[in-house]
Amino acid sequence: MADPRPAHVHRVRVRPVDCDRQGIVHASRYPVFFEAAMVETLRSLLGSYRELEKHGIDFVMAETSIRYLNPARFDDLLRINVRVRTLGTTTLTMGFDADVDGTAVATGWNRYVSFGTPELRSTPIPEDFRRLFEPRRPVKR
């Protein structure tokens, strides 16, 4: 089961280059925003994306899905909540919920495969990283 709490919250200000002729964020920009949110999530969990590289692995995107809910516009501040949806032996699926001032604008997910470097083939996610991605359990009171 996915953790309801975000692993990380990423913020991005919408620039003119992100918008279409109608001044609305173009659909092609959300994958870029979500990928940046993933990298920043890894940085927040690991201290640096290079920690993956030091352990000889990298995450390669295998699948993505995005649902567009409401328009975001130039100069809006997007807040992207990032969550671990699923954690497999060699795969990690991250969920993304983007909003502007509490109004949902897009939701989606990316499934990543852990690849060993430099041989570039699927490899199990190391146990020390797995612990970082596992859903956090609520504290009982």
mmCIF file of C-alpha atoms in Angstrom, residues 12-105:
data_model
loop_
_atom_site.group_PDB
_atom_site.id
_atom_site.type_symbol
_atom_site.label_atom_id
_atom_site.label_comp_id
_atom_site.label_asym_id
_atom_site.label_seq_id
_atom_site.Cartn_x
_atom_site.Cartn_y
_atom_site.Cartn_z
ATOM 1 C CA VAL A 12 8.370 24.980 -9.302
ATOM 2 C CA ARG A 13 7.351 28.396 -10.631
ATOM 3 C CA VAL A 14 5.725 28.233 -14.091
ATOM 4 C CA ARG A 15 7.784 30.107 -16.679
ATOM 5 C CA PRO A 16 6.635 31.455 -20.071
ATOM 6 C CA VAL A 17 8.473 28.607 -21.824
ATOM 7 C CA ASP A 18 6.249 26.128 -19.937
ATOM 8 C CA CYS A 19 3.049 27.559 -21.446
ATOM 9 C CA ASP A 20 1.143 27.093 -24.699
ATOM 10 C CA ARG A 21 -0.399 29.884 -26.809
ATOM 11 C CA GLN A 22 -3.335 30.104 -24.405
ATOM 12 C CA GLY A 23 -0.998 30.781 -21.467
ATOM 13 C CA ILE A 24 -1.670 27.370 -19.886
ATOM 14 C CA VAL A 25 1.069 24.925 -18.888
ATOM 15 C CA HIS A 26 1.592 22.644 -21.878
ATOM 16 C CA ALA A 27 0.966 18.942 -21.268
ATOM 17 C CA SER A 28 4.549 18.148 -22.319
ATOM 18 C CA ARG A 29 5.949 20.083 -19.340
ATOM 19 C CA TYR A 30 4.483 17.871 -16.597
ATOM 20 C CA PRO A 31 6.835 14.939 -17.320
ATOM 21 C CA VAL A 32 9.739 17.400 -16.947
ATOM 22 C CA PHE A 33 8.320 18.749 -13.672
ATOM 23 C CA PHE A 34 7.721 15.224 -12.357
ATOM 24 C CA GLU A 35 11.219 14.039 -13.301
ATOM 25 C CA ALA A 36 12.735 17.051 -11.488
ATOM 26 C CA ALA A 37 10.561 16.225 -8.475
ATOM 27 C CA MET A 38 11.863 12.631 -8.539
ATOM 28 C CA VAL A 39 15.493 13.770 -8.634
ATOM 29 C CA GLU A 40 14.900 16.196 -5.755
ATOM 30 C CA THR A 41 13.149 13.454 -3.787
ATOM 31 C CA LEU A 42 16.176 11.204 -4.214
ATOM 32 C CA ARG A 43 18.423 14.089 -3.149
ATOM 33 C CA SER A 44 16.303 14.653 -0.028
ATOM 34 C CA LEU A 45 16.372 10.933 0.879
ATOM 35 C CA LEU A 46 19.991 10.163 -0.052
ATOM 36 C CA GLY A 47 21.722 13.504 0.435
ATOM 37 C CA SER A 48 22.853 13.413 -3.190
ATOM 38 C CA TYR A 49 21.856 11.660 -6.404
ATOM 39 C CA ARG A 50 25.514 10.639 -6.630
ATOM 40 C CA GLU A 51 24.908 8.181 -3.758
ATOM 41 C CA LEU A 52 23.133 5.951 -6.275
ATOM 42 C CA GLU A 53 26.081 6.224 -8.648
ATOM 43 C CA LYS A 54 28.526 5.378 -5.841
ATOM 44 C CA HIS A 55 26.622 2.118 -5.339
ATOM 45 C CA GLY A 56 26.706 1.357 -9.066
ATOM 46 C CA ILE A 57 23.005 1.849 -9.785
ATOM 47 C CA ASP A 58 20.772 4.313 -11.553
ATOM 48 C CA PHE A 59 17.012 4.570 -12.037
ATOM 49 C CA VAL A 60 15.752 4.430 -15.618
ATOM 50 C CA MET A 61 12.166 5.403 -16.422
ATOM 51 C CA ALA A 62 10.189 2.482 -17.826
ATOM 52 C CA GLU A 63 6.624 3.796 -17.802
ATOM 53 C CA THR A 64 4.712 6.983 -17.080
ATOM 54 C CA SER A 65 1.106 8.088 -16.762
ATOM 55 C CA ILE A 66 -0.291 11.594 -16.294
ATOM 56 C CA ARG A 67 -3.828 12.826 -15.820
ATOM 57 C CA TYR A 68 -4.495 16.525 -16.380
ATOM 58 C CA LEU A 69 -7.130 17.935 -14.028
ATOM 59 C CA ASN A 70 -7.115 21.752 -14.155
ATOM 60 C CA PRO A 71 -5.025 24.379 -15.927
ATOM 61 C CA ALA A 72 -1.929 25.915 -14.382
ATOM 62 C CA ARG A 73 -0.712 29.212 -15.817
ATOM 63 C CA PHE A 74 2.346 31.409 -16.128
ATOM 64 C CA ASP A 75 3.767 32.481 -12.758
ATOM 65 C CA ASP A 76 1.734 29.927 -10.803
ATOM 66 C CA LEU A 77 3.650 28.110 -8.094
ATOM 67 C CA LEU A 78 3.187 24.375 -8.587
ATOM 68 C CA ARG A 79 3.474 22.213 -5.505
ATOM 69 C CA ILE A 80 4.260 18.602 -6.376
ATOM 70 C CA ASN A 81 3.775 16.012 -3.642
ATOM 71 C CA VAL A 82 5.919 12.958 -4.360
ATOM 72 C CA ARG A 83 5.054 9.549 -2.893
ATOM 73 C CA VAL A 84 6.355 6.024 -3.169
ATOM 74 C CA ARG A 85 3.492 4.053 -4.749
ATOM 75 C CA THR A 86 5.150 0.663 -5.077
ATOM 76 C CA LEU A 87 8.542 -0.812 -4.341
ATOM 77 C CA GLY A 88 9.552 -4.026 -6.091
ATOM 78 C CA THR A 89 12.801 -5.955 -6.238
ATOM 79 C CA THR A 90 14.103 -3.931 -9.185
ATOM 80 C CA THR A 91 11.357 -1.321 -9.628
ATOM 81 C CA LEU A 92 10.218 1.833 -7.884
ATOM 82 C CA THR A 93 6.973 3.603 -8.761
ATOM 83 C CA MET A 94 6.671 7.201 -7.634
ATOM 84 C CA GLY A 95 3.358 9.079 -7.567
ATOM 85 C CA PHE A 96 3.037 12.809 -8.199
ATOM 86 C CA ASP A 97 0.180 15.135 -7.227
ATOM 87 C CA ALA A 98 0.537 18.701 -8.512
ATOM 88 C CA ASP A 99 -1.570 21.577 -7.253
ATOM 89 C CA VAL A 100 -1.705 25.366 -7.339
ATOM 90 C CA ASP A 101 -2.963 26.938 -4.105
ATOM 91 C CA GLY A 102 -4.676 23.666 -3.171
ATOM 92 C CA THR A 103 -6.390 23.135 -6.548
ATOM 93 C CA ALA A 104 -5.266 19.879 -8.160
ATOM 94 C CA VAL A 105 -3.828 20.447 -11.651
#
